[in-house]
Coordinates of C-alpha atoms in Angstrom, one line a residue:
Chain K
X1 CA 18.1 -52.7 187.2
X2 CA 15.9 -50.9 189.8
X3 CA 13.4 -48.5 188.3
X4 CA 13.7 -44.9 189.1
X5 CA 10.3 -44.0 187.6
X6 CA 7.3 -46.5 187.3
X7 CA 4.2 -45.7 185.5
X8 CA 1.1 -47.9 185.5
X9 CA -1.9 -47.7 183.1
X10 CA -1.4 -44.0 182.6
X11 CA -4.1 -42.2 180.8
X12 CA -4.4 -38.6 179.7
X13 CA -7.5 -37.4 177.9
X14 CA -7.9 -33.9 176.6
X15 CA -11.4 -32.5 175.9
X16 CA -11.6 -30.9 172.5
X17 CA -14.4 -28.6 171.6
X18 CA -14.9 -27.6 167.9
X19 CA -17.2 -24.9 168.6
X20 CA -18.7 -23.4 172.0
X21 CA -22.0 -25.3 171.3
X22 CA -20.7 -28.7 170.4
X23 CA -20.1 -31.5 172.9
X24 CA -16.5 -31.8 173.9
X25 CA -14.7 -34.9 172.4
X26 CA -12.0 -36.8 173.9
X27 CA -8.5 -36.9 172.5
X28 CA -6.6 -39.9 174.0
X29 CA -3.2 -38.4 174.2
X30 CA -1.9 -41.2 176.5
X31 CA -4.0 -44.2 176.4
X32 CA -3.1 -46.9 179.0
X33 CA 0.8 -46.7 179.2
X34 CA 2.8 -48.8 181.7
X35 CA 6.6 -48.7 181.8
X36 CA 9.6 -48.8 184.0
X37 CA 12.5 -46.3 183.5
X38 CA 15.6 -48.0 184.9
X39 CA 18.1 -46.1 187.0
X40 CA 21.0 -44.8 184.9
X41 CA 19.2 -45.4 181.7
X42 CA 18.7 -43.1 178.8
X43 CA 15.3 -44.1 178.0
X44 CA 14.1 -42.7 174.7
X45 CA 10.7 -42.2 173.5
X46 CA 10.3 -41.8 169.8
X47 CA 7.1 -41.2 167.7
X48 CA 5.7 -38.9 165.1
X49 CA 3.7 -35.7 165.7
X50 CA 0.5 -36.5 167.8
X51 CA 2.1 -39.7 169.4
X52 CA 1.8 -38.2 172.8
X53 CA 5.5 -38.5 173.5
X54 CA 5.7 -34.9 174.9
X55 CA 2.5 -35.5 177.0
X56 CA 4.1 -38.5 178.6
X57 CA 7.2 -36.4 179.6
X58 CA 5.0 -33.7 181.1
X59 CA 2.9 -36.3 182.9
X60 CA 5.8 -37.9 184.6
X61 CA 7.0 -34.6 185.9
X62 CA 3.4 -33.7 187.0
X63 CA 3.1 -30.6 185.0
X64 CA -0.1 -31.7 183.9
X65 CA -2.4 -34.1 185.7
X66 CA -3.1 -37.5 184.4
X67 CA -6.8 -38.8 183.9
X68 CA -6.1 -42.0 185.5
X69 CA -3.2 -44.3 186.3
X70 CA -0.2 -44.2 188.6
X71 CA 3.2 -42.6 188.5
X72 CA 5.9 -43.5 191.1
X73 CA 9.2 -41.9 191.4
X74 CA 11.8 -43.7 193.5
X75 CA 9.0 -46.1 194.8
X76 CA 6.8 -43.3 196.1
X77 CA 3.5 -42.8 194.6
X78 CA 3.3 -39.2 193.4
X79 CA 0.1 -39.3 191.2
X80 CA -2.0 -37.5 193.8
X81 CA 0.6 -35.3 195.6
X82 CA -0.6 -31.6 195.7
X83 CA 1.9 -28.9 194.7
X84 CA 3.3 -28.5 198.2
X85 CA 4.1 -32.0 198.6
X86 CA 5.7 -32.1 195.2
X87 CA 8.3 -29.6 196.0
X88 CA 10.8 -32.0 197.2
X89 CA 10.2 -34.2 193.9
X90 CA 10.5 -31.0 191.8
X91 CA 14.2 -30.9 192.7
X92 CA 14.8 -34.4 191.8
X93 CA 13.2 -34.1 188.3
X94 CA 13.6 -31.4 185.9
X95 CA 13.2 -30.8 182.2
X96 CA 14.9 -29.3 179.1
X97 CA 12.6 -28.2 176.5
X98 CA 12.9 -28.3 172.7
X99 CA 12.9 -24.6 171.7
X100 CA 15.8 -22.7 173.4
X101 CA 14.4 -19.5 172.0
X102 CA 11.3 -19.5 173.8
X103 CA 12.0 -21.4 177.1
X104 CA 14.4 -18.6 178.4
X105 CA 13.1 -15.5 179.9
X106 CA 14.2 -12.8 177.5
X107 CA 14.5 -10.1 180.2
X108 CA 16.3 -11.9 182.8
X109 CA 19.9 -12.4 183.2
X110 CA 21.5 -15.8 182.9
X111 CA 22.3 -15.8 186.6
X112 CA 18.6 -15.1 187.5
X113 CA 17.3 -17.8 185.0
X114 CA 19.8 -20.4 186.3
X115 CA 19.5 -19.3 189.9
X116 CA 16.0 -19.2 190.2
X117 CA 15.3 -22.8 191.3
X118 CA 18.1 -22.5 193.9
X119 CA 16.3 -19.6 195.5
X120 CA 13.1 -21.5 195.5
X121 CA 14.4 -24.8 196.8
X122 CA 17.3 -23.8 199.2
X123 CA 17.8 -21.0 201.6
X124 CA 21.5 -20.4 200.5
X125 CA 23.3 -17.3 201.1
X126 CA 23.9 -15.4 197.8
X127 CA 27.6 -16.1 197.6
X128 CA 26.9 -19.8 197.8
X129 CA 24.2 -19.5 195.0
X130 CA 26.7 -17.5 192.9
X131 CA 29.4 -20.4 193.4
X132 CA 26.8 -23.0 192.3
X133 CA 25.8 -21.1 189.3
X134 CA 29.1 -20.5 188.2
X135 CA 30.2 -24.2 188.6
X136 CA 27.1 -25.6 186.8
X137 CA 27.7 -23.0 184.0
X138 CA 31.4 -24.0 183.7
X139 CA 30.0 -27.8 183.8
X140 CA 28.0 -27.2 180.6
X141 CA 30.9 -25.4 178.8
X142 CA 29.9 -21.7 179.4
X143 CA 31.9 -19.2 181.5
X144 CA 31.5 -17.0 184.6
X145 CA 31.1 -13.8 182.5
X146 CA 28.2 -15.3 180.8
X147 CA 26.0 -14.9 184.0
X148 CA 25.6 -11.3 183.4
X149 CA 24.2 -11.4 179.9
X150 CA 20.8 -12.0 178.5
X151 CA 19.5 -14.9 176.4
X152 CA 19.5 -13.0 173.2
X153 CA 23.1 -12.7 173.3
X154 CA 23.6 -16.5 172.8
X155 CA 23.4 -18.8 169.9
X156 CA 20.9 -21.7 169.7
X157 CA 23.5 -24.2 171.0
X158 CA 24.5 -22.0 174.0
X159 CA 21.1 -21.4 175.0
X160 CA 20.3 -25.0 175.1
X161 CA 23.4 -25.3 177.4
X162 CA 22.0 -22.6 179.6
X163 CA 18.5 -24.6 179.8
X164 CA 20.6 -27.7 180.8
X165 CA 22.4 -25.6 183.5
X166 CA 19.0 -24.4 184.8
X167 CA 17.7 -28.1 185.0
X168 CA 21.0 -29.4 186.6
X169 CA 21.7 -26.6 189.2
X170 CA 19.3 -28.4 191.5
X171 CA 21.3 -31.8 191.2
X172 CA 18.3 -33.7 190.0
X173 CA 18.4 -37.5 189.5
X174 CA 15.9 -37.6 186.6
X175 CA 15.8 -35.3 183.6
X176 CA 13.2 -35.3 180.8
X177 CA 14.7 -34.0 177.6
X178 CA 11.9 -33.0 175.1
X179 CA 13.7 -32.9 171.7
X180 CA 16.6 -31.3 173.2
X181 CA 18.6 -31.0 169.9
X182 CA 15.9 -30.8 167.3
X183 CA 16.2 -27.0 166.8
X184 CA 19.9 -27.2 166.5
X185 CA 22.3 -27.4 163.5
X186 CA 23.8 -30.9 163.2
X187 CA 27.3 -29.7 164.2
X188 CA 25.9 -28.3 167.3
X189 CA 23.6 -31.0 167.8
X190 CA 26.7 -33.4 167.8
X191 CA 28.4 -31.4 170.6
X192 CA 25.2 -31.2 172.6
X193 CA 24.6 -34.8 172.5
X194 CA 28.1 -35.7 173.4
X195 CA 27.8 -33.3 176.4
X196 CA 24.6 -34.9 177.4
X197 CA 26.1 -38.2 177.5
X198 CA 29.1 -37.1 179.6
X199 CA 26.8 -35.4 182.1
X200 CA 24.8 -38.4 182.4
X201 CA 27.7 -40.5 183.5
X202 CA 29.4 -38.0 185.7
X203 CA 26.2 -36.7 187.4
X204 CA 24.6 -40.3 187.8
X205 CA 21.4 -39.1 185.9
X206 CA 18.7 -40.8 184.2
X207 CA 17.1 -39.4 181.2
X208 CA 13.8 -39.5 179.4
X209 CA 14.7 -38.7 176.0
X210 CA 11.9 -37.6 173.7
X211 CA 12.8 -37.3 170.0
X212 CA 11.5 -38.1 166.5
X213 CA 14.9 -38.8 165.3
X214 CA 15.8 -42.5 165.4
X215 CA 19.5 -41.9 164.5
X216 CA 20.0 -39.6 167.5
X217 CA 18.3 -42.4 169.5
X218 CA 20.7 -45.0 168.3
X219 CA 23.7 -42.6 169.2
X220 CA 22.5 -42.0 172.9
X221 CA 19.8 -44.2 174.1
X222 CA 19.9 -47.4 176.1
X223 CA 16.1 -48.1 176.0
X224 CA 13.6 -47.4 173.3
X225 CA 9.9 -46.9 173.3
X226 CA 8.1 -46.4 170.1
X227 CA 4.8 -44.6 170.4
X228 CA 2.0 -44.2 168.0
X229 CA -1.3 -42.2 168.7
X230 CA -0.9 -42.5 172.6
X231 CA -0.1 -46.1 172.7
X232 CA 3.3 -48.0 173.0
X233 CA 4.0 -50.0 169.9
X234 CA 7.1 -51.5 170.8
X235 CA 9.5 -51.4 173.7
X236 CA 12.9 -52.9 174.4
X237 CA 16.5 -52.3 174.9
X238 CA 18.2 -50.2 172.2
X239 CA 20.3 -52.8 170.7
X240 CA 17.3 -55.3 170.6
X241 CA 15.0 -52.7 169.0
X242 CA 17.7 -51.7 166.3
X243 CA 18.9 -55.1 165.5
X244 CA 15.7 -57.1 165.8
X245 CA 12.7 -54.6 165.2
X246 CA 9.3 -56.5 165.2
X247 CA 6.5 -54.0 165.0
X248 CA 5.8 -52.9 161.2
X249 CA 5.6 -49.2 162.3
X250 CA 9.2 -49.4 164.0
X251 CA 10.4 -51.1 160.9
X252 CA 8.9 -48.3 158.6
X253 CA 10.3 -45.5 160.9
X254 CA 13.8 -47.2 160.5
X255 CA 13.2 -47.6 156.8
X256 CA 12.0 -44.0 156.2
X257 CA 15.5 -42.4 157.4
X258 CA 17.4 -41.1 154.6
X259 CA 20.8 -42.8 154.5
X260 CA 23.9 -40.7 154.1
X261 CA 26.2 -41.5 151.1
X262 CA 24.6 -44.7 150.1
X263 CA 22.7 -43.4 147.0
X264 CA 19.1 -44.0 146.2
X265 CA 17.3 -47.0 147.5
X266 CA 13.8 -48.3 147.2
X267 CA 12.2 -48.5 150.4
X268 CA 8.8 -49.7 152.0
X269 CA 7.1 -46.5 153.3
X270 CA 3.9 -46.7 155.2
X271 CA 1.0 -45.2 153.1
X272 CA -1.3 -42.5 154.0
X273 CA -1.2 -39.9 156.6
X274 CA -1.1 -40.2 160.5
X275 CA -4.8 -40.5 161.5
X276 CA -6.2 -37.7 163.7
X277 CA -6.0 -38.5 167.5
X278 CA -9.6 -37.2 167.6
X279 CA -10.7 -40.0 165.5
X280 CA -8.2 -42.9 165.9
X281 CA -8.7 -46.0 163.9
X282 CA -10.5 -49.2 165.3
X283 CA -8.6 -52.3 165.9
X284 CA -4.8 -51.9 165.7
X285 CA -4.0 -48.0 165.6
X286 CA -1.6 -48.5 162.9
X287 CA -3.6 -50.8 160.5
X288 CA -4.6 -48.1 158.2
X289 CA -1.1 -47.6 157.2
X290 CA 0.6 -50.9 157.9
X291 CA 2.0 -52.8 154.9
X292 CA 1.3 -56.1 156.6
X293 CA -2.1 -55.5 157.7
X294 CA -4.5 -58.6 158.1
X295 CA -8.2 -58.8 158.4
X296 CA -8.0 -59.1 162.2
X297 CA -6.0 -55.8 162.4
X298 CA -9.0 -53.8 161.7
X299 CA -11.2 -55.4 164.0
X300 CA -9.4 -56.2 167.3
X301 CA -6.8 -54.4 169.0
X302 CA -3.7 -56.5 169.6
X303 CA -2.3 -57.0 173.1
X304 CA 1.3 -56.4 174.1
X305 CA 3.3 -59.4 173.6
X306 CA 6.7 -60.2 175.0
X307 CA 8.9 -61.2 172.2
X308 CA 11.9 -61.9 174.4
X309 CA 12.7 -60.7 177.8
X310 CA 12.1 -57.0 178.0
X311 CA 11.0 -56.7 174.4
X312 CA 7.4 -55.9 174.1
X313 CA 5.5 -55.5 171.0
X314 CA 1.8 -54.7 170.2
X315 CA 1.0 -56.5 166.9
X316 CA -1.1 -59.4 165.6
X317 CA 1.6 -60.7 163.6
X318 CA 3.2 -62.3 166.6
X319 CA -0.1 -63.4 168.5
Chain P
X1 CA 23.5 -32.4 128.7
X2 CA 23.2 -28.7 128.1
X3 CA 23.6 -26.1 130.8
X4 CA 20.4 -24.8 132.4
X5 CA 21.6 -22.4 134.9
X6 CA 25.0 -20.6 135.6
X7 CA 25.6 -18.4 138.5
X8 CA 28.8 -16.5 138.7
X9 CA 30.1 -14.5 141.5
X10 CA 26.8 -13.6 142.9
X11 CA 26.8 -11.3 145.8
X12 CA 23.9 -10.3 148.0
X13 CA 23.8 -8.1 151.0
X14 CA 21.2 -7.0 153.3
X15 CA 21.1 -3.7 155.0
X16 CA 20.2 -3.7 158.7
X17 CA 20.4 -1.4 161.5
X18 CA 23.4 -3.4 162.7
X19 CA 25.1 -3.0 159.4
X20 CA 25.5 -4.6 156.1
X21 CA 25.2 -8.6 156.2
X22 CA 27.1 -10.0 153.5
X23 CA 24.9 -12.9 152.9
X24 CA 26.3 -14.3 149.7
X25 CA 30.0 -13.6 148.9
X26 CA 30.4 -14.3 145.2
X27 CA 29.1 -17.6 144.8
X28 CA 29.3 -20.0 141.9
X29 CA 26.7 -22.5 140.9
X30 CA 25.5 -24.3 138.0
X31 CA 23.2 -26.9 136.9
X32 CA 22.5 -28.8 133.7
X33 CA 19.1 -29.6 132.4
X34 CA 17.4 -32.6 134.1
X35 CA 20.2 -32.5 136.9
X36 CA 19.4 -32.4 140.6
X37 CA 21.5 -30.1 142.6
X38 CA 21.5 -30.2 146.6
X39 CA 22.5 -27.2 148.3
X40 CA 23.4 -28.1 152.0
X41 CA 24.6 -26.0 154.8
X42 CA 23.6 -25.0 158.4
X43 CA 21.7 -21.8 159.4
X44 CA 22.7 -18.7 157.8
X45 CA 25.0 -20.2 155.3
X46 CA 23.0 -18.5 152.5
X47 CA 21.4 -21.5 150.8
X48 CA 18.0 -20.0 150.9
X49 CA 19.2 -16.6 149.8
X50 CA 20.8 -18.4 146.8
X51 CA 17.6 -19.9 145.8
X52 CA 15.5 -16.7 146.1
X53 CA 18.3 -14.8 144.0
X54 CA 17.7 -17.4 141.3
X55 CA 14.0 -16.6 141.4
X56 CA 14.9 -12.9 141.7
X57 CA 12.7 -12.7 145.0
X58 CA 15.3 -10.8 146.9
X59 CA 13.5 -7.8 148.1
X60 CA 14.5 -4.8 150.3
X61 CA 16.5 -4.6 152.5
X62 CA 18.3 -7.3 150.5
X63 CA 20.1 -6.4 147.4
X64 CA 21.9 -8.3 144.6
X65 CA 25.0 -6.1 144.1
X66 CA 27.3 -8.2 141.7
X67 CA 27.4 -11.2 139.7
X68 CA 25.3 -12.8 136.8
X69 CA 22.5 -15.6 136.7
X70 CA 22.5 -17.2 133.4
X71 CA 19.2 -19.2 132.8
X72 CA 18.9 -21.0 129.4
X73 CA 21.7 -18.6 128.3
X74 CA 20.1 -15.2 129.3
X75 CA 21.1 -13.2 132.3
X76 CA 18.1 -12.8 134.2
X77 CA 19.6 -10.3 136.5
X78 CA 19.2 -7.8 133.3
X79 CA 15.6 -8.5 132.8
X80 CA 12.9 -6.1 133.9
X81 CA 10.5 -7.2 136.6
X82 CA 7.7 -7.4 134.1
X83 CA 9.6 -9.8 131.9
X84 CA 10.8 -11.9 134.8
X85 CA 7.0 -12.3 135.8
X86 CA 5.8 -13.0 132.2
X87 CA 8.5 -15.3 130.8
X88 CA 10.6 -16.8 133.7
X89 CA 9.0 -16.9 137.3
X90 CA 6.1 -19.3 137.4
X91 CA 6.7 -20.3 133.8
X92 CA 10.2 -21.6 133.4
X93 CA 10.9 -22.0 137.0
X94 CA 8.9 -22.5 140.2
X95 CA 9.4 -23.1 143.9
X96 CA 8.2 -25.0 146.8
X97 CA 8.7 -23.9 150.4
X98 CA 9.3 -25.4 153.8
X99 CA 6.0 -24.4 155.5
X100 CA 3.5 -25.6 153.0
X101 CA 0.5 -24.4 154.7
X102 CA 1.6 -20.8 155.2
X103 CA 2.8 -20.7 151.6
X104 CA -1.0 -21.3 150.4
X105 CA -3.5 -18.5 150.4
X106 CA -5.6 -19.3 153.4
X107 CA -8.8 -17.8 152.0
X108 CA -9.1 -19.7 148.9
X109 CA -9.7 -23.3 148.2
X110 CA -7.0 -25.6 147.1
X111 CA -8.6 -26.3 143.7
X112 CA -9.0 -22.5 142.9
X113 CA -5.2 -21.8 143.8
X114 CA -4.0 -24.6 141.5
X115 CA -6.3 -23.4 138.6
X116 CA -5.1 -19.8 139.1
X117 CA -1.4 -21.2 138.5
X118 CA -2.4 -23.1 135.5
X119 CA -4.4 -20.3 134.0
X120 CA -1.4 -17.8 134.6
X121 CA 1.1 -20.0 132.9
X122 CA -1.0 -21.2 130.0
X123 CA -2.7 -17.9 129.4
X124 CA -6.1 -19.5 129.7
X125 CA -9.1 -18.6 131.6
X126 CA -9.8 -19.9 135.3
X127 CA -12.8 -21.9 134.2
X128 CA -10.6 -23.8 131.6
X129 CA -7.7 -24.2 134.0
X130 CA -10.2 -25.6 136.7
X131 CA -10.9 -28.6 134.4
X132 CA -7.3 -29.5 134.6
X133 CA -7.2 -29.4 138.5
X134 CA -8.4 -33.1 139.0
X135 CA -5.6 -34.4 137.0
X136 CA -3.0 -32.3 139.0
X137 CA -4.4 -33.4 142.2
X138 CA -4.3 -37.1 141.2
X139 CA -0.8 -36.7 140.1
X140 CA 0.4 -35.9 143.4
X141 CA -1.7 -38.8 145.0
X142 CA -4.6 -36.9 146.3
X143 CA -8.3 -38.0 146.0
X144 CA -9.4 -34.9 144.0
X145 CA -13.0 -35.3 144.9
X146 CA -12.2 -34.8 148.5
X147 CA -9.5 -32.3 148.4
X148 CA -10.4 -29.8 145.6
X149 CA -12.8 -27.9 148.0
X150 CA -10.7 -28.0 151.0
X151 CA -9.2 -24.8 152.6
X152 CA -5.4 -24.8 153.4
X153 CA -6.1 -25.1 157.2
X154 CA -7.8 -28.2 156.6
X155 CA -4.9 -30.0 155.1
X156 CA -2.3 -31.9 157.0
X157 CA 1.5 -30.8 156.4
X158 CA 2.0 -33.6 154.0
X159 CA -1.3 -33.0 152.0
X160 CA -0.4 -29.4 151.9
X161 CA 3.1 -30.1 150.4
X162 CA 1.5 -32.3 147.9
X163 CA -0.7 -29.5 146.9
X164 CA 2.3 -27.1 146.7
X165 CA 4.1 -29.8 144.4
X166 CA 1.0 -30.0 142.2
X167 CA 1.0 -26.2 141.7
X168 CA 4.8 -26.0 141.1
X169 CA 4.8 -28.8 138.6
X170 CA 1.5 -27.8 136.9
X171 CA 3.4 -25.3 135.0
X172 CA 5.9 -27.8 133.5
X173 CA 9.0 -25.8 134.8
X174 CA 12.4 -26.3 133.5
X175 CA 13.9 -25.8 136.9
X176 CA 12.2 -26.5 140.3
X177 CA 13.6 -25.1 143.5
X178 CA 12.6 -27.0 146.6
X179 CA 13.5 -25.0 149.8
X180 CA 13.5 -27.4 152.6
X181 CA 10.5 -29.2 151.3
X182 CA 10.3 -31.9 154.0
X183 CA 11.8 -30.3 156.9
X184 CA 8.5 -29.6 158.6
X185 CA 7.2 -33.2 158.1
X186 CA 7.3 -36.5 160.0
X187 CA 9.9 -38.9 158.7
X188 CA 7.3 -41.4 157.1
X189 CA 5.5 -38.3 155.3
X190 CA 9.0 -37.0 154.4
X191 CA 9.8 -40.3 152.8
X192 CA 6.5 -40.3 150.9
X193 CA 7.1 -36.9 149.6
X194 CA 10.6 -37.4 148.5
X195 CA 9.4 -40.5 146.8
X196 CA 6.6 -38.6 144.9
X197 CA 8.9 -35.8 144.0
X198 CA 11.5 -38.3 142.7
X199 CA 8.9 -39.9 140.3
X200 CA 7.3 -36.7 139.2
X201 CA 10.5 -35.0 138.4
X202 CA 11.7 -38.1 136.5
X203 CA 8.5 -38.1 134.2
X204 CA 8.6 -34.1 133.9
X205 CA 12.2 -34.0 133.2
X206 CA 12.7 -31.1 135.5
X207 CA 15.9 -29.9 136.8
X208 CA 15.9 -29.4 140.6
X209 CA 17.8 -27.4 143.2
X210 CA 17.0 -28.9 146.7
X211 CA 17.9 -26.9 149.5
X212 CA 18.1 -28.7 152.8
X213 CA 20.1 -29.0 156.1
X214 CA 19.7 -32.7 156.0
X215 CA 22.6 -34.3 154.2
X216 CA 20.7 -37.7 154.1
X217 CA 17.9 -36.2 152.1
X218 CA 20.4 -34.4 150.0
X219 CA 22.5 -37.6 149.3
X220 CA 19.5 -39.7 148.4
X221 CA 17.8 -37.3 146.1
X222 CA 20.5 -35.3 144.3
X223 CA 23.2 -36.1 141.7
X224 CA 25.5 -33.5 142.9
X225 CA 25.8 -31.5 146.1
X226 CA 27.1 -28.0 146.9
X227 CA 28.2 -27.3 150.4
X228 CA 27.8 -23.8 151.7
X229 CA 29.3 -22.0 154.6
X230 CA 28.8 -18.4 155.8
X231 CA 27.8 -17.2 152.3
X232 CA 30.5 -19.2 150.3
X233 CA 30.3 -22.3 148.2
X234 CA 33.1 -24.3 149.8
X235 CA 32.8 -27.6 148.1
X236 CA 30.9 -29.2 145.1
X237 CA 31.0 -32.8 144.2
X238 CA 28.8 -35.8 143.2
X239 CA 26.6 -36.9 146.0
X240 CA 28.6 -40.2 146.6
X241 CA 32.1 -38.8 146.6
X242 CA 31.2 -36.0 149.0
X243 CA 30.5 -38.4 151.7
X244 CA 33.2 -40.9 150.8
X245 CA 36.1 -38.4 150.2
X246 CA 35.1 -35.0 151.6
X247 CA 38.0 -32.6 151.2
X248 CA 37.0 -29.3 152.9
X249 CA 37.5 -29.5 156.7
X250 CA 34.1 -28.0 157.3
X251 CA 32.4 -30.7 155.1
X252 CA 34.4 -33.4 157.0
X253 CA 33.3 -31.9 160.3
X254 CA 29.5 -31.8 159.1
X255 CA 29.7 -35.4 158.0
X256 CA 31.2 -36.5 161.3
X257 CA 28.4 -34.7 163.1
X258 CA 25.6 -36.6 161.7
X259 CA 24.4 -39.7 163.7
X260 CA 24.1 -42.7 161.5
X261 CA 22.3 -45.8 162.5
X262 CA 24.5 -48.8 163.0
X263 CA 27.6 -46.6 162.8
X264 CA 28.4 -46.6 166.5
X265 CA 30.9 -43.8 166.3
X266 CA 31.6 -40.8 168.6
X267 CA 30.1 -37.6 167.1
X268 CA 32.7 -34.8 166.9
X269 CA 30.9 -31.8 165.9
X270 CA 32.6 -28.6 164.9
X271 CA 33.9 -26.2 167.7
X272 CA 32.8 -22.6 167.9
X273 CA 29.8 -21.2 166.2
X274 CA 28.8 -19.6 162.7
X275 CA 30.4 -16.2 162.3
X276 CA 28.2 -13.0 162.2
X277 CA 28.0 -11.9 158.6
X278 CA 28.1 -8.3 159.4
X279 CA 31.8 -8.7 160.1
X280 CA 32.7 -12.0 158.7
X281 CA 36.3 -13.3 159.5
X282 CA 39.1 -12.2 157.2
X283 CA 40.5 -14.6 154.6
X284 CA 38.9 -18.0 154.6
X285 CA 35.4 -17.5 156.6
X286 CA 35.9 -20.9 158.2
X287 CA 39.3 -20.1 159.5
X288 CA 38.5 -19.5 163.3
X289 CA 36.8 -22.8 163.6
X290 CA 39.3 -24.9 161.4
X291 CA 41.8 -27.4 162.8
X292 CA 44.1 -27.0 159.7
X293 CA 44.2 -23.2 159.8
X294 CA 47.6 -21.6 158.7
X295 CA 48.6 -18.0 158.1
X296 CA 47.5 -17.8 154.5
X297 CA 43.8 -18.8 155.5
X298 CA 43.8 -15.4 157.9
X299 CA 44.5 -13.2 155.1
X300 CA 43.5 -14.6 151.7
X301 CA 40.1 -15.9 150.8
X302 CA 40.4 -19.3 148.9
X303 CA 38.8 -19.7 145.5
X304 CA 37.0 -22.6 144.2
X305 CA 39.2 -25.0 142.2
X306 CA 38.8 -28.4 140.7
X307 CA 40.8 -31.1 142.5
X308 CA 39.5 -33.9 140.6
X309 CA 37.1 -34.2 137.7
X310 CA 33.8 -32.6 139.0
X311 CA 35.0 -32.2 142.6
X312 CA 35.6 -28.7 143.6
X313 CA 36.8 -27.1 146.7
X314 CA 37.6 -23.7 148.2
X315 CA 40.4 -24.3 150.7
X316 CA 44.1 -23.4 150.7
X317 CA 45.1 -26.9 151.9
X318 CA 44.4 -27.9 148.3
X319 CA 45.8 -25.1 146.3
X320 CA 48.7 -25.6 144.1
X321 CA 47.1 -28.8 143.4
X322 CA 48.6 -30.6 146.3
X323 CA 46.3 -33.0 147.9
X324 CA 46.6 -33.3 151.6
X325 CA 47.4 -36.7 152.9

């Protein structure tokens, strides 16, 4: 499959100062990541807090500038484009954020929230804008009369639909979904996920789906990337990663999920806490918590190894 | 096993400018000694309010207007606030919360906060209590030398929850209430904390009420599960049966909404949204969202009845003892 987004050796370092006198320290939020997002895929990025998964999404959209590396969208290098040149790409790439309570302007009507992008990108007559807003709201399961209400009148699930409408009204090809259902109750999450799946097919979209929930990934994704402290630990097709996980971190993530209705079970949980990204471990980033750590793991960083076609894993067990 | 807690017909309301929120609508709960009860439900179903009521921590604008809470045979709703503090809260029962870092006092060191708890419940001096702190910290898997002098902001979420558990169990409570103890944590840390809690509760022979929105967590940790919806208890059963044979349409909807790894099924979800509890629907509060709704559901609230041993449901489909096919 042809890639819609390609990133090469992408890095993003943030400067952190503990006090105004101390020297800034670098947090390597994204540390040398390369990947291809195939057109039409639901490419999911999973990881725990501090893994850099949200930073990755924001980098691809150029909402923040990378420290180094290259980002291509449909074959065009957009890494160094300024805001003017980016405008035509902004139409094609949109984002839905996690918290539908903070991502909608509280004092704007829904029609203005959803229609803002249309006014910026297309010089359309107002009746055409109205028709488009109405159309997209109905597409995500809302109604025409909702256009004249404010965000606080809606439930969490409805707000997330408004955020989806805002992203989709420009008819993008690529959507970053940053934990789109994490703030929702499970019955609402189920319907939101089903809607996302359906929209992806009918509007021919590609998703970068950022989440911490592997069960959601199993339900919706076609590809999985597991991140830990700014690096890719394992990457492959969803079926491959779930049926044949190789990296101890992926295995422990799968292991840690509570299973429904199967009673208690004994499981292998990684020990210790997630290390601070300010002070990541030497060698393999995961060795401090890994149940299968060997001597070499604390000394040398493992390379990416191709387990099978398209299945990459960064672990000494397979080198 | 003897009965530890018996909640009957508990009604709690909150006075707001929009009107009165009927948060708990005559709920029934019970718990034996050393038993683990899970309370599950979605936002606003009243699971936290139930727990706070058992601790008698409902404050204005909230009000307990009816019901009784028998704890070890005594109705704690009849106790004075002073007796509650002296004999029950923090002595016989304790609680851990969802946001461990904000539940701790930010200006005192962890060691001091644990010592304070131990001192309060054993009526000993802080100095004497401080000597017991290292043991408490080791018990929850923390290196006491490194953690005793830390302030809450220096702790990670997982460490803070361990400290909370140390404090809650230091008093050897009969009943531990855990309100979403792992919801703010990463999955690997969640698994660690649940495992720790499981071990400690087994050793300490504490009864537990675990409040969670995660049915997976409840199903693994608890013996029995209570499902709540819009201020009512709608189903109670042991943790296997509730997933294998859910009875209430809401429970069924909830279970079919959970993504499960390897299940490869479509998620159906539940249409509509949770009702506003200022003016809840008449009759069964779930009827506007229910596929099986009939006339009686709109007018008459169902009561909790036992369908099979230990399996209770509040739904008209099952009244008259007839099980729907």
